[in-house]
């Protein structure tokens, strides 16, 4: 039986240009509430579409020191 990794996979910015705030927070090691608080403070870059917040995948990868 193969071991499962608990680490989230890094999304490809070309395939998924945006991700949800909780997904971005998970990549950064944050929980759901902390993710939305960080987005509200501007620590996680977001795009507002109506009442929906999306996070540009490339910007999250840049925050992690990875190239998009």
C-alpha positions as a Python dict, from the first residue, in 0.01 Angstrom:
ca = {
    (1, 'X'): (0, 0, 0),
    (2, 'X'): (138, 340, -98),
    (3, 'X'): (179, 604, 169),
    (4, 'X'): (-41, 911, 130),
    (5, 'X'): (105, 1255, 167),
    (6, 'X'): (-77, 1510, 381),
    (7, 'X'): (90, 1796, 197),
    (8, 'X'): (-137, 1973, -55),
    (9, 'X'): (-34, 1961, -420),
    (10, 'X'): (81, 2287, -571),
    (11, 'X'): (-164, 2399, -839),
    (12, 'X'): (-44, 2482, -1190),
    (13, 'X'): (-121, 2852, -1257),
    (14, 'X'): (-188, 2778, -1623),
    (15, 'X'): (-444, 2509, -1542),
    (16, 'X'): (-594, 2689, -1238),
    (17, 'X'): (-527, 3063, -1256),
    (18, 'X'): (-712, 3123, -928),
    (19, 'X'): (-777, 2920, -615),
    (20, 'X'): (-1003, 2971, -315),
    (21, 'X'): (-891, 3154, -2),
    (22, 'X'): (-897, 2832, 207),
    (23, 'X'): (-687, 2652, -58),
    (24, 'X'): (-432, 2934, -53),
    (25, 'X'): (-428, 2927, 324),
    (26, 'X'): (-373, 2551, 324),
    (27, 'X'): (-68, 2597, 101),
    (28, 'X'): (58, 2857, 349),
    (29, 'X'): (-14, 2637, 651),
    (30, 'X'): (-320, 2831, 771),
    (31, 'X'): (-667, 2718, 872),
    (32, 'X'): (-985, 2845, 709),
    (33, 'X'): (-1052, 3133, 952),
    (34, 'X'): (-689, 3244, 959),
    (35, 'X'): (-684, 3235, 578),
    (36, 'X'): (-980, 3473, 550),
    (37, 'X'): (-830, 3699, 819),
    (38, 'X'): (-499, 3710, 628),
    (39, 'X'): (-686, 3789, 306),
    (40, 'X'): (-878, 4069, 481),
    (41, 'X'): (-547, 4218, 606),
    (42, 'X'): (-398, 4192, 256),
    (43, 'X'): (-141, 3928, 354),
    (44, 'X'): (-295, 3693, 96),
    (45, 'X'): (-355, 3874, -236),
    (46, 'X'): (-714, 3843, -358),
    (47, 'X'): (-939, 3933, -648),
    (48, 'X'): (-1300, 4024, -567),
    (49, 'X'): (-1563, 3898, -809),
    (50, 'X'): (-1896, 4008, -670),
    (51, 'X'): (-1906, 3859, -320),
    (52, 'X'): (-1651, 3592, -408),
    (53, 'X'): (-1281, 3619, -322),
    (54, 'X'): (-1030, 3436, -538),
    (55, 'X'): (-653, 3417, -499),
    (56, 'X'): (-422, 3432, -802),
    (57, 'X'): (-231, 3103, -802),
    (58, 'X'): (89, 3263, -934),
    (59, 'X'): (95, 3513, -645),
    (60, 'X'): (63, 3238, -383),
    (61, 'X'): (348, 3047, -545),
    (62, 'X'): (552, 3370, -541),
    (63, 'X'): (479, 3412, -167),
    (64, 'X'): (618, 3061, -119),
    (65, 'X'): (934, 3152, -312),
    (66, 'X'): (839, 2935, -610),
    (67, 'X'): (821, 3049, -970),
    (68, 'X'): (490, 3026, -1151),
}
